[in-house]
C-alpha positions as CSV (number, residue, x, y, z in Angstrom):
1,X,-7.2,-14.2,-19.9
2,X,-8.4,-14.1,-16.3
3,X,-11.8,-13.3,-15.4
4,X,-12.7,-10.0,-15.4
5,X,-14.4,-10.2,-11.8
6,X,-11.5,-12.1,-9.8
7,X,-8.8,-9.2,-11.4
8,X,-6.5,-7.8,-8.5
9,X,-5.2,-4.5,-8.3
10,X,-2.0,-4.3,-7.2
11,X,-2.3,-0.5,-5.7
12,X,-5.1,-2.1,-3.1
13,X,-6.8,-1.6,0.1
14,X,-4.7,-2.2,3.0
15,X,-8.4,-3.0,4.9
16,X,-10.2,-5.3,2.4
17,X,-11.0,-8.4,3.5
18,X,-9.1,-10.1,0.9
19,X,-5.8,-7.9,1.1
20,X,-2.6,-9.4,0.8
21,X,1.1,-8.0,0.9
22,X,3.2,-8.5,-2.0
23,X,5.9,-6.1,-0.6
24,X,7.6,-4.2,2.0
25,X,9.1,-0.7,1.7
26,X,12.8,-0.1,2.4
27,X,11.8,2.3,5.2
28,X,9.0,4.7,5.1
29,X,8.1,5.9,1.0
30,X,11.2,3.5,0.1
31,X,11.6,0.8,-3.2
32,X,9.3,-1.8,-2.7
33,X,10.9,-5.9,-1.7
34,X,9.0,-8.2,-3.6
35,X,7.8,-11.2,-1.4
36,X,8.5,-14.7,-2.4
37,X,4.8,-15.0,-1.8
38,X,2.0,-12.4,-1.0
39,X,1.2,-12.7,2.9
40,X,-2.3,-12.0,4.5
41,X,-2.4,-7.8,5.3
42,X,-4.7,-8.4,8.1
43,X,-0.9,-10.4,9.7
44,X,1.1,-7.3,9.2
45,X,-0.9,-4.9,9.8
46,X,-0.9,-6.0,13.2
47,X,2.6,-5.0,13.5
48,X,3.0,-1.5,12.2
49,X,4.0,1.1,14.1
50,X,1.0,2.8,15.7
51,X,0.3,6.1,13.1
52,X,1.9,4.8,10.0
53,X,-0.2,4.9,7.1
54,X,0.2,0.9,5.7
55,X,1.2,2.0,2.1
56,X,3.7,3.6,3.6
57,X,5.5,0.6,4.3
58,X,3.4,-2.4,2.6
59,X,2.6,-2.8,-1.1
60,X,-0.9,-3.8,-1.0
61,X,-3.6,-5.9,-3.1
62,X,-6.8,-6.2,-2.9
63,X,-9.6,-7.5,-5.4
64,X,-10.4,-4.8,-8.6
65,X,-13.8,-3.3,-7.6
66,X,-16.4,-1.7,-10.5
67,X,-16.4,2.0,-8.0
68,X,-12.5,2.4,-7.8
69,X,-12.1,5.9,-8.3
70,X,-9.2,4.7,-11.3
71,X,-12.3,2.7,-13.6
72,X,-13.7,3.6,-16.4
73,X,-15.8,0.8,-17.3
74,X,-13.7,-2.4,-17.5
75,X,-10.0,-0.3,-17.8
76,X,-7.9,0.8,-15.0
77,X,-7.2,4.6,-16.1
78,X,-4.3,3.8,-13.7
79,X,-2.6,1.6,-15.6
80,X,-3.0,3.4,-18.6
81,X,-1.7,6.2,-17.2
82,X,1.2,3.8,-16.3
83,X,2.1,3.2,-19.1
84,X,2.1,6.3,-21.1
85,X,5.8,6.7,-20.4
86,X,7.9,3.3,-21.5
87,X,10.0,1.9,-19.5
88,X,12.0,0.0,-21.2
89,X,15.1,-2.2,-20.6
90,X,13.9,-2.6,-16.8
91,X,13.1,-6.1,-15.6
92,X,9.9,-7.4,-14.3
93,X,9.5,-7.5,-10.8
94,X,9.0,-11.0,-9.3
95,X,4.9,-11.3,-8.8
96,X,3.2,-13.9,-7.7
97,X,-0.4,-11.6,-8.8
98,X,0.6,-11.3,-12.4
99,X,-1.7,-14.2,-13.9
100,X,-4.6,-12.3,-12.1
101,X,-3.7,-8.7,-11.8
102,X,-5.8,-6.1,-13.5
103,X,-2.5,-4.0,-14.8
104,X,-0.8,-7.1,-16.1
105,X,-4.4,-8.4,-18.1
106,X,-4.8,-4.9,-19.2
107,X,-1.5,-3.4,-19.9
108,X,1.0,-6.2,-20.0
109,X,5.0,-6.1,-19.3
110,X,4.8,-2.1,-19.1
111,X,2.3,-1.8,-16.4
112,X,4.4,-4.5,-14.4
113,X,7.5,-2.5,-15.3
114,X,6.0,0.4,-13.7
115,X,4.5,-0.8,-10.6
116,X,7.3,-0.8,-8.1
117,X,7.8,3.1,-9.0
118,X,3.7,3.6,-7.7
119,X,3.0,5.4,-4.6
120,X,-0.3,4.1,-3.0
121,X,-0.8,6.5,-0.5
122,X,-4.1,8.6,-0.3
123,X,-3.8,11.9,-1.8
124,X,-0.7,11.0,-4.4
């Protein structure tokens, strides 16, 4: 299993140092694209249109942080929340952050079968 304090979350901060895009949106609130390969935020950021909100468009990661507002100790309440309802028969979506994401260590296939549905705007 991955260490515990180098986790990713895959619903991250578009402003963390660290950030990376692992997909774009098919237009604004739209299915995710996976990337071949995450890509640095800070690069993309750069070109957004000026007042778009970057989860809008971008799926984001940054590292898993101990005062998330989704923690309760060492779980993401996310992810369990994720996976509550199964979704079964639906592939994986190609990830180059499964071997180090917090969902996939916590949760497995469901929480990775879920992600692409998961809005990471504030306020959802």
């Amino acid at each position: 299993m991955a260490d515990p304090e180098q986790l990713w979350c895959p619903s991250g901060s578009a402003y963390a140092p660290e950030s990376l895009v692992l997909a774009v949106r098919e237009g604004l609130d739209g299915p995710p694209s996976y990337l071949p390969a995450p890509r640095p935020a800070a690069e993309a950021l750069a070109g957004l249109p000026p007042g778009v909100e970057p989860r809008r468009l971008l799926r984001l990661a940054s590292h898993c942080v101990p005062h998330c507002l989704n923690r309760a100790g060492d779980t993401c309440t996310l992810a369990t929340r994720l996976t509550a309802t199964p979704r079964a028969g639906s592939p994986l979506p190609p990830c180059p952050l499964r071997p180090v994401c917090k969902w996939w260590t916590q949760s497995g296939p469901p929480a990775c079968r879920a992600c692409p549905q998961v809005s990471t705007r504030p306020g959802q």
